[in-house]
Each structure stands twice: as structure tokens, then as C-alpha cells.
Amino acid sequence: MLIVREMEIWNFNLRHLRAAVSIGRLGSISAAAQAIHISQPAITQGIVKLEAQLGQPLFERRTDGMIPTDAGHLLFPRIEAALAQIASPRVTMTQLRALIALASAGSYAEASAATGLAQPSLHRAVGDLSVALKRKLVERRGKGVALTEQGRRTVRRFRLAGAELDAGLSELSALLGRETGKITIGAMPLSRARILPAAVAAFHRTHPDVSINIVEGAFHELIEPLRDGDIDLMIGALRDPSPGPDITQQPLFEDRPVVIGRKDHPAADNEPSLEALARYPWTIPASGTPLRDGWTKMFDARSIPLPEVPIECGSVITIRQILIESDFLTLLSPDQVAVELEAGWLTKIAEIPKEFIRNIGMTTRTDWRPTAMQAKFITLLEAVSKSD
């Protein structure tokens, strides 16, 4: 019997997957054969092969038809979601894999090295896919190739299809008592200081076989991988307004930053006013981030001219060193520089007005359906947020 966690989605035949969901929906091979225009013998052979690959039956065979097993009930919605993203019965798994590999690698040579597929096979698969979809997917640029706008949109849908199939395999693995799988988390700066390490450590203690991949970055670096399905969820400061209808934001807790400077900063012992703080240079993230927007509103609301910002920076490590070696000020959560505050390298210069807070939370795709394992992590994340 094959172990589901060792399977890759590329081993499957999309026609077999399409046949399986058709049988699950219609209740018989004959009805499915009519619906998807594949012969009954071909569907029968395809389902047998698919069940052998998965290592468990998808149907209970009865005289009155085919009834999905628990495995079928888990897998079929994932397959249907994947096929909806692919949106064409003419696409093959080889073509899907070839386009994703080309998009990720940037060239046929690198895609060949990454997948082990020969370059001529990749060329042919991408070319055939372009014909099947009746759209230009790649174009020559100098000695290389680049995706067209239609190609980029197609790659995103294909990646989301792959994410659904991966999730389906993870759920089948859990059904067999092997709770494996992967959670990929986009970590923005504040989440890395407190909430995420606590949640990950607690989750790993109870789910040691689940792989957790943490991708660090700013919001603008993480949002497109989230939309592509390469990241499952992001944790950090929420955006107002929302990034779009395809994105869902869930608040976890409120964070109130404070003004931070070096331990012997001239303003350290004077309980300075905002007017006094505006006389010093600041280092702060770029415009468009919640922290920078809140910082701007803080001064604007009191009609205080904005301080100079000679250095725009979102890296806490870099900001720390700038503060230690100068009279610069910044706005950060105490959690982000807890070690530096405890060591006496930095100090809290002033509180900020109570109305200026950040909502820290979780960002996901609106249509994302977490696996049971991923849902457990979210529940733990919520509990850590409330207890901290």
C-alpha cells in the first residue's frame, strides 16, 4: 500500500481525478462516462489506478451504484476546487507542472534542472498548453522567456489548484492516522517577536510530524505568494483598507507601539511632548505600512509638522543599531525590542496617544479552506493571542 504523504500531485492524471468527482456526484460509472465523454472501461481503469496510488478506496461498490468512502468525501471537494481553478478539461498534469516550473525557475533550462524533465518535453508541454487554452502564455525576451499577463494569471490559478490537491493528500494522510502535511506561514515583523514563536513551539510539541515553513518578509513581499497559494496564511499588522475581496483579515490582538531611542538619548528623562519628539530625526517604515500611517496621523492630528525621516527602514535589527549609535527615534512595539530594552541598550522614550493602535492578525485568501491540521494551528494561534 502506498503512503499518501510520499505521493506528489504530479503523479496523478487529471482525467482520472475528473472521473472520480463525476462518479461521486452522479453515483455511477455509466453516468460519469456520459457526462465527461470518456468510455466506461477507461474510467474503470482510471479509478482503479487512482485508488492504488492513494492506497485506499474512494468508493464503496454497490449493486445500486458507487458511494464515496470517507476518503472520497474528503478528497472530492479538493479535486473539484482544483479543477475549477484549472478551468479546462484539455489541460494535463504534465502541462500544469511544466508551466508552474517555468514560472518558478524563469527559464526552460532551470525548470528542467528543478523537475528532471527534459527541456524539449517542457517546451512541448507549454506549447501544447497554449494551444489548448487558446492564449499566449510565454514570450521571448532576448535569450530568455517571460510570462505574458495571461500566463501570469494562468500560473496563479494552476498554483492554487496544486495547493488544493496538496491539501487533499494531507487530509487523506490524516485519515490513515498519519497526521503529516505542511503549513507555510508568512511572518511580518511583529509576529516574529512574540505570537508566532509561541504558537509554533506549542503546535510542534503536539504535532511533531507536521512541517512548518516560516517565510519572513514585509506585507508587500508576502501578499502575492499568499494569493498564489505558496503561503497559507500571513501573520502581522492588518491593512486598512483591506487588500481586496480575495483577501480576508482576522484580528488577533491590538498592539500599541511606543517611542524608542537609545538608553542615554537626550529626550529619555524629560517625558517629552510630541512637539519635542518632532525635533529629532526618525527611522520608520515606508509609507503605506500601518505603522507609518499611524505615525503620520499621530502628528497630523495635533497639527505638528512631521519630523524628518532620513532613513526609512522596516528591519528591527537595522533600526536597533541605528538607534544605539545616534539620536534617531522610532515607533515600535516593546515586544519587538524586548531583549534590547532588558539589556539597557534601548529605552522607552514616550507613550503615544491611546487612539493610535495597530490591529495584529491573520491574513488568508477568502476562498482558502484549511485542512483539519491547519485549522488546529489557527485555533492554537488564537488561544496564544488571547492568553499573551
mmCIF file with all atom_site columns, C-alpha atoms in Angstrom, residues 146-291:
data_model
loop_
_atom_site.group_PDB
_atom_site.id
_atom_site.type_symbol
_atom_site.label_atom_id
_atom_site.label_alt_id
_atom_site.label_comp_id
_atom_site.label_asym_id
_atom_site.label_entity_id
_atom_site.label_seq_id
_atom_site.pdbx_PDB_ins_code
_atom_site.Cartn_x
_atom_site.Cartn_y
_atom_site.Cartn_z
_atom_site.occupancy
_atom_site.B_iso_or_equiv
_atom_site.pdbx_formal_charge
_atom_site.auth_seq_id
_atom_site.auth_comp_id
_atom_site.auth_asym_id
_atom_site.auth_atom_id
_atom_site.pdbx_PDB_model_num
ATOM 1   C CA . ALA A 1 146 ? 8.859   35.629 -19.751 1.00 0.00 ? 146 ALA A CA 1
ATOM 2   C CA . LEU A 1 147 ? 5.232   35.035 -18.879 1.00 0.00 ? 147 LEU A CA 1
ATOM 3   C CA . THR A 1 148 ? 2.612   37.150 -20.576 1.00 0.00 ? 148 THR A CA 1
ATOM 4   C CA . GLU A 1 149 ? -0.114  38.738 -18.458 1.00 0.00 ? 149 GLU A CA 1
ATOM 5   C CA . GLN A 1 150 ? -2.386  35.828 -19.397 1.00 0.00 ? 150 GLN A CA 1
ATOM 6   C CA . GLY A 1 151 ? 0.437   33.473 -18.489 1.00 0.00 ? 151 GLY A CA 1
ATOM 7   C CA . ARG A 1 152 ? 0.806   35.023 -15.038 1.00 0.00 ? 152 ARG A CA 1
ATOM 8   C CA . ARG A 1 153 ? -2.918  34.708 -14.367 1.00 0.00 ? 153 ARG A CA 1
ATOM 9   C CA . THR A 1 154 ? -2.873  31.091 -15.529 1.00 0.00 ? 154 THR A CA 1
ATOM 10  C CA . VAL A 1 155 ? 0.105   30.252 -13.319 1.00 0.00 ? 155 VAL A CA 1
ATOM 11  C CA . ARG A 1 156 ? -1.671  31.695 -10.285 1.00 0.00 ? 156 ARG A CA 1
ATOM 12  C CA . ARG A 1 157 ? -4.726  29.542 -10.926 1.00 0.00 ? 157 ARG A CA 1
ATOM 13  C CA . PHE A 1 158 ? -2.574  26.471 -11.503 1.00 0.00 ? 158 PHE A CA 1
ATOM 14  C CA . ARG A 1 159 ? -0.673  27.068 -8.257  1.00 0.00 ? 159 ARG A CA 1
ATOM 15  C CA . LEU A 1 160 ? -3.937  27.369 -6.355  1.00 0.00 ? 160 LEU A CA 1
ATOM 16  C CA . ALA A 1 161 ? -5.084  24.118 -7.974  1.00 0.00 ? 161 ALA A CA 1
ATOM 17  C CA . GLY A 1 162 ? -1.885  22.461 -6.801  1.00 0.00 ? 162 GLY A CA 1
ATOM 18  C CA . ALA A 1 163 ? -2.416  23.793 -3.287  1.00 0.00 ? 163 ALA A CA 1
ATOM 19  C CA . GLU A 1 164 ? -5.887  22.235 -3.188  1.00 0.00 ? 164 GLU A CA 1
ATOM 20  C CA . LEU A 1 165 ? -4.569  18.849 -4.293  1.00 0.00 ? 165 LEU A CA 1
ATOM 21  C CA . ASP A 1 166 ? -1.737  19.009 -1.769  1.00 0.00 ? 166 ASP A CA 1
ATOM 22  C CA . ALA A 1 167 ? -4.283  19.768 0.940   1.00 0.00 ? 167 ALA A CA 1
ATOM 23  C CA . GLY A 1 168 ? -6.333  16.779 -0.185  1.00 0.00 ? 168 GLY A CA 1
ATOM 24  C CA . LEU A 1 169 ? -3.346  14.448 0.147   1.00 0.00 ? 169 LEU A CA 1
ATOM 25  C CA . SER A 1 170 ? -2.654  15.820 3.618   1.00 0.00 ? 170 SER A CA 1
ATOM 26  C CA . GLU A 1 171 ? -6.247  15.130 4.675   1.00 0.00 ? 171 GLU A CA 1
ATOM 27  C CA . LEU A 1 172 ? -6.092  11.572 3.335   1.00 0.00 ? 172 LEU A CA 1
ATOM 28  C CA . SER A 1 173 ? -2.868  11.030 5.243   1.00 0.00 ? 173 SER A CA 1
ATOM 29  C CA . ALA A 1 174 ? -4.587  12.152 8.440   1.00 0.00 ? 174 ALA A CA 1
ATOM 30  C CA . LEU A 1 175 ? -7.453  9.752  7.701   1.00 0.00 ? 175 LEU A CA 1
ATOM 31  C CA . LEU A 1 176 ? -4.936  6.897  7.722   1.00 0.00 ? 176 LEU A CA 1
ATOM 32  C CA . GLY A 1 177 ? -3.635  8.043  11.110  1.00 0.00 ? 177 GLY A CA 1
ATOM 33  C CA . ARG A 1 178 ? -0.564  9.778  9.689   1.00 0.00 ? 178 ARG A CA 1
ATOM 34  C CA . GLU A 1 179 ? -1.062  13.427 10.540  1.00 0.00 ? 179 GLU A CA 1
ATOM 35  C CA . THR A 1 180 ? 1.503   14.950 8.235   1.00 0.00 ? 180 THR A CA 1
ATOM 36  C CA . GLY A 1 181 ? 1.476   17.901 5.903   1.00 0.00 ? 181 GLY A CA 1
ATOM 37  C CA . LYS A 1 182 ? 2.868   21.392 5.777   1.00 0.00 ? 182 LYS A CA 1
ATOM 38  C CA . ILE A 1 183 ? 1.887   24.853 6.959   1.00 0.00 ? 183 ILE A CA 1
ATOM 39  C CA . THR A 1 184 ? 3.574   27.772 5.227   1.00 0.00 ? 184 THR A CA 1
ATOM 40  C CA . ILE A 1 185 ? 3.319   30.995 7.208   1.00 0.00 ? 185 ILE A CA 1
ATOM 41  C CA . GLY A 1 186 ? 4.171   34.487 6.048   1.00 0.00 ? 186 GLY A CA 1
ATOM 42  C CA . ALA A 1 187 ? 5.645   36.270 9.074   1.00 0.00 ? 187 ALA A CA 1
ATOM 43  C CA . MET A 1 188 ? 5.633   40.041 9.237   1.00 0.00 ? 188 MET A CA 1
ATOM 44  C CA . PRO A 1 189 ? 7.921   41.784 11.768  1.00 0.00 ? 189 PRO A CA 1
ATOM 45  C CA . LEU A 1 190 ? 5.749   41.977 14.894  1.00 0.00 ? 190 LEU A CA 1
ATOM 46  C CA . SER A 1 191 ? 4.539   38.363 14.636  1.00 0.00 ? 191 SER A CA 1
ATOM 47  C CA . ARG A 1 192 ? 8.135   37.135 14.780  1.00 0.00 ? 192 ARG A CA 1
ATOM 48  C CA . ALA A 1 193 ? 8.684   38.807 18.153  1.00 0.00 ? 193 ALA A CA 1
ATOM 49  C CA . ARG A 1 194 ? 6.059   37.055 20.216  1.00 0.00 ? 194 ARG A CA 1
ATOM 50  C CA . ILE A 1 195 ? 2.912   35.393 18.948  1.00 0.00 ? 195 ILE A CA 1
ATOM 51  C CA . LEU A 1 196 ? 4.318   33.237 16.151  1.00 0.00 ? 196 LEU A CA 1
ATOM 52  C CA . PRO A 1 197 ? 7.229   31.617 18.054  1.00 0.00 ? 197 PRO A CA 1
ATOM 53  C CA . ALA A 1 198 ? 4.898   30.726 20.932  1.00 0.00 ? 198 ALA A CA 1
ATOM 54  C CA . ALA A 1 199 ? 2.243   29.236 18.638  1.00 0.00 ? 199 ALA A CA 1
ATOM 55  C CA . VAL A 1 200 ? 4.732   27.291 16.515  1.00 0.00 ? 200 VAL A CA 1
ATOM 56  C CA . ALA A 1 201 ? 6.545   25.836 19.531  1.00 0.00 ? 201 ALA A CA 1
ATOM 57  C CA . ALA A 1 202 ? 3.279   24.730 21.148  1.00 0.00 ? 202 ALA A CA 1
ATOM 58  C CA . PHE A 1 203 ? 1.963   23.240 17.904  1.00 0.00 ? 203 PHE A CA 1
ATOM 59  C CA . HIS A 1 204 ? 5.168   21.324 17.210  1.00 0.00 ? 204 HIS A CA 1
ATOM 60  C CA . ARG A 1 205 ? 5.028   19.673 20.641  1.00 0.00 ? 205 ARG A CA 1
ATOM 61  C CA . THR A 1 206 ? 1.691   18.052 19.792  1.00 0.00 ? 206 THR A CA 1
ATOM 62  C CA . HIS A 1 207 ? 2.179   17.651 16.002  1.00 0.00 ? 207 HIS A CA 1
ATOM 63  C CA . PRO A 1 208 ? 5.858   16.788 15.504  1.00 0.00 ? 208 PRO A CA 1
ATOM 64  C CA . ASP A 1 209 ? 5.323   15.254 12.045  1.00 0.00 ? 209 ASP A CA 1
ATOM 65  C CA . VAL A 1 210 ? 3.848   18.410 10.549  1.00 0.00 ? 210 VAL A CA 1
ATOM 66  C CA . SER A 1 211 ? 6.315   20.594 8.662   1.00 0.00 ? 211 SER A CA 1
ATOM 67  C CA . ILE A 1 212 ? 6.140   24.327 9.377   1.00 0.00 ? 212 ILE A CA 1
ATOM 68  C CA . ASN A 1 213 ? 7.750   26.681 6.898   1.00 0.00 ? 213 ASN A CA 1
ATOM 69  C CA . ILE A 1 214 ? 8.093   30.321 8.017   1.00 0.00 ? 214 ILE A CA 1
ATOM 70  C CA . VAL A 1 215 ? 8.683   32.889 5.281   1.00 0.00 ? 215 VAL A CA 1
ATOM 71  C CA . GLU A 1 216 ? 9.794   36.249 6.677   1.00 0.00 ? 216 GLU A CA 1
ATOM 72  C CA . GLY A 1 217 ? 9.053   39.483 4.885   1.00 0.00 ? 217 GLY A CA 1
ATOM 73  C CA . ALA A 1 218 ? 7.113   42.711 4.698   1.00 0.00 ? 218 ALA A CA 1
ATOM 74  C CA . PHE A 1 219 ? 3.472   42.770 3.649   1.00 0.00 ? 219 PHE A CA 1
ATOM 75  C CA . HIS A 1 220 ? 4.202   43.685 0.036   1.00 0.00 ? 220 HIS A CA 1
ATOM 76  C CA . GLU A 1 221 ? 6.662   40.793 -0.212  1.00 0.00 ? 221 GLU A CA 1
ATOM 77  C CA . LEU A 1 222 ? 4.214   38.213 1.135   1.00 0.00 ? 222 LEU A CA 1
ATOM 78  C CA . ILE A 1 223 ? 0.805   39.144 -0.260  1.00 0.00 ? 223 ILE A CA 1
ATOM 79  C CA . GLU A 1 224 ? 1.370   37.851 -3.805  1.00 0.00 ? 224 GLU A CA 1
ATOM 80  C CA . PRO A 1 225 ? 2.779   34.467 -2.658  1.00 0.00 ? 225 PRO A CA 1
ATOM 81  C CA . LEU A 1 226 ? -0.321  34.242 -0.445  1.00 0.00 ? 226 LEU A CA 1
ATOM 82  C CA . ARG A 1 227 ? -2.544  34.901 -3.445  1.00 0.00 ? 227 ARG A CA 1
ATOM 83  C CA . ASP A 1 228 ? -0.582  32.297 -5.425  1.00 0.00 ? 228 ASP A CA 1
ATOM 84  C CA . GLY A 1 229 ? -1.155  29.632 -2.783  1.00 0.00 ? 229 GLY A CA 1
ATOM 85  C CA . ASP A 1 230 ? 2.556   29.401 -1.938  1.00 0.00 ? 230 ASP A CA 1
ATOM 86  C CA . ILE A 1 231 ? 1.773   30.780 1.546   1.00 0.00 ? 231 ILE A CA 1
ATOM 87  C CA . ASP A 1 232 ? -1.193  29.519 3.566   1.00 0.00 ? 232 ASP A CA 1
ATOM 88  C CA . LEU A 1 233 ? -1.577  32.440 5.944   1.00 0.00 ? 233 LEU A CA 1
ATOM 89  C CA . MET A 1 234 ? 0.168   35.652 6.960   1.00 0.00 ? 234 MET A CA 1
ATOM 90  C CA . ILE A 1 235 ? 0.505   36.991 10.485  1.00 0.00 ? 235 ILE A CA 1
ATOM 91  C CA . GLY A 1 236 ? 1.194   40.644 11.239  1.00 0.00 ? 236 GLY A CA 1
ATOM 92  C CA . ALA A 1 237 ? -0.310  44.112 11.113  1.00 0.00 ? 237 ALA A CA 1
ATOM 93  C CA . LEU A 1 238 ? -3.624  44.202 9.261   1.00 0.00 ? 238 LEU A CA 1
ATOM 94  C CA . ARG A 1 239 ? -4.249  46.625 6.399   1.00 0.00 ? 239 ARG A CA 1
ATOM 95  C CA . ASP A 1 240 ? -6.907  49.333 6.276   1.00 0.00 ? 240 ASP A CA 1
ATOM 96  C CA . PRO A 1 241 ? -8.429  49.360 3.749   1.00 0.00 ? 241 PRO A CA 1
ATOM 97  C CA . SER A 1 242 ? -8.405  45.647 3.011   1.00 0.00 ? 242 SER A CA 1
ATOM 98  C CA . PRO A 1 243 ? -6.114  44.468 0.186   1.00 0.00 ? 243 PRO A CA 1
ATOM 99  C CA . GLY A 1 244 ? -9.153  43.294 -1.771  1.00 0.00 ? 244 GLY A CA 1
ATOM 100 C CA . PRO A 1 245 ? -12.202 40.998 -1.826  1.00 0.00 ? 245 PRO A CA 1
ATOM 101 C CA . ASP A 1 246 ? -9.983  37.951 -2.392  1.00 0.00 ? 246 ASP A CA 1
ATOM 102 C CA . ILE A 1 247 ? -8.307  38.541 0.985   1.00 0.00 ? 247 ILE A CA 1
ATOM 103 C CA . THR A 1 248 ? -9.748  38.007 4.478   1.00 0.00 ? 248 THR A CA 1
ATOM 104 C CA . GLN A 1 249 ? -8.258  39.625 7.583   1.00 0.00 ? 249 GLN A CA 1
ATOM 105 C CA . GLN A 1 250 ? -8.935  38.355 11.114  1.00 0.00 ? 250 GLN A CA 1
ATOM 106 C CA . PRO A 1 251 ? -7.792  40.461 14.089  1.00 0.00 ? 251 PRO A CA 1
ATOM 107 C CA . LEU A 1 252 ? -5.973  38.600 16.873  1.00 0.00 ? 252 LEU A CA 1
ATOM 108 C CA . PHE A 1 253 ? -4.940  41.368 19.251  1.00 0.00 ? 253 PHE A CA 1
ATOM 109 C CA . GLU A 1 254 ? -4.240  45.089 19.456  1.00 0.00 ? 254 GLU A CA 1
ATOM 110 C CA . ASP A 1 255 ? -0.726  46.457 19.699  1.00 0.00 ? 255 ASP A CA 1
ATOM 111 C CA . ARG A 1 256 ? 0.161   49.911 20.982  1.00 0.00 ? 256 ARG A CA 1
ATOM 112 C CA . PRO A 1 257 ? 3.654   50.957 19.913  1.00 0.00 ? 257 PRO A CA 1
ATOM 113 C CA . VAL A 1 258 ? 5.869   53.270 21.941  1.00 0.00 ? 258 VAL A CA 1
ATOM 114 C CA . VAL A 1 259 ? 8.631   55.711 21.072  1.00 0.00 ? 259 VAL A CA 1
ATOM 115 C CA . ILE A 1 260 ? 12.026  54.013 21.363  1.00 0.00 ? 260 ILE A CA 1
ATOM 116 C CA . GLY A 1 261 ? 15.532  55.504 21.494  1.00 0.00 ? 261 GLY A CA 1
ATOM 117 C CA . ARG A 1 262 ? 18.999  54.743 22.883  1.00 0.00 ? 262 ARG A CA 1
ATOM 118 C CA . LYS A 1 263 ? 19.430  54.453 26.638  1.00 0.00 ? 263 LYS A CA 1
ATOM 119 C CA . ASP A 1 264 ? 21.101  57.863 27.059  1.00 0.00 ? 264 ASP A CA 1
ATOM 120 C CA . HIS A 1 265 ? 19.037  59.708 24.482  1.00 0.00 ? 265 HIS A CA 1
ATOM 121 C CA . PRO A 1 266 ? 18.639  63.434 25.277  1.00 0.00 ? 266 PRO A CA 1
ATOM 122 C CA . ALA A 1 267 ? 14.860  63.011 25.482  1.00 0.00 ? 267 ALA A CA 1
ATOM 123 C CA . ALA A 1 268 ? 14.965  59.912 27.676  1.00 0.00 ? 268 ALA A CA 1
ATOM 124 C CA . ASP A 1 269 ? 14.312  61.502 31.069  1.00 0.00 ? 269 ASP A CA 1
ATOM 125 C CA . ASN A 1 270 ? 12.203  64.503 30.155  1.00 0.00 ? 270 ASN A CA 1
ATOM 126 C CA . GLU A 1 271 ? 8.755   62.999 29.474  1.00 0.00 ? 271 GLU A CA 1
ATOM 127 C CA . PRO A 1 272 ? 8.874   64.819 26.134  1.00 0.00 ? 272 PRO A CA 1
ATOM 128 C CA . SER A 1 273 ? 5.851   66.144 24.295  1.00 0.00 ? 273 SER A CA 1
ATOM 129 C CA . LEU A 1 274 ? 5.136   65.226 20.688  1.00 0.00 ? 274 LEU A CA 1
ATOM 130 C CA . GLU A 1 275 ? 6.383   68.676 19.713  1.00 0.00 ? 275 GLU A CA 1
ATOM 131 C CA . ALA A 1 276 ? 9.715   67.931 21.393  1.00 0.00 ? 276 ALA A CA 1
ATOM 132 C CA . LEU A 1 277 ? 9.955   64.483 19.793  1.00 0.00 ? 277 LEU A CA 1
ATOM 133 C CA . ALA A 1 278 ? 9.330   66.016 16.359  1.00 0.00 ? 278 ALA A CA 1
ATOM 134 C CA . ARG A 1 279 ? 12.674  67.852 16.629  1.00 0.00 ? 279 ARG A CA 1
ATOM 135 C CA . TYR A 1 280 ? 14.654  64.606 16.390  1.00 0.00 ? 280 TYR A CA 1
ATOM 136 C CA . PRO A 1 281 ? 15.290  62.514 13.266  1.00 0.00 ? 281 PRO A CA 1
ATOM 137 C CA . TRP A 1 282 ? 13.245  59.333 12.933  1.00 0.00 ? 282 TRP A CA 1
ATOM 138 C CA . THR A 1 283 ? 13.663  55.989 11.250  1.00 0.00 ? 283 THR A CA 1
ATOM 139 C CA . ILE A 1 284 ? 10.325  54.437 10.344  1.00 0.00 ? 284 ILE A CA 1
ATOM 140 C CA . PRO A 1 285 ? 8.949   52.013 7.717   1.00 0.00 ? 285 PRO A CA 1
ATOM 141 C CA . ALA A 1 286 ? 7.916   53.305 4.300   1.00 0.00 ? 286 ALA A CA 1
ATOM 142 C CA . SER A 1 287 ? 4.592   54.985 3.572   1.00 0.00 ? 287 SER A CA 1
ATOM 143 C CA . GLY A 1 288 ? 1.677   52.602 3.193   1.00 0.00 ? 288 GLY A CA 1
ATOM 144 C CA . THR A 1 289 ? 2.524   50.447 6.198   1.00 0.00 ? 289 THR A CA 1
ATOM 145 C CA . PRO A 1 290 ? 0.164   50.579 9.209   1.00 0.00 ? 290 PRO A CA 1
ATOM 146 C CA . LEU A 1 291 ? 2.980   51.762 11.493  1.00 0.00 ? 291 LEU A CA 1
#
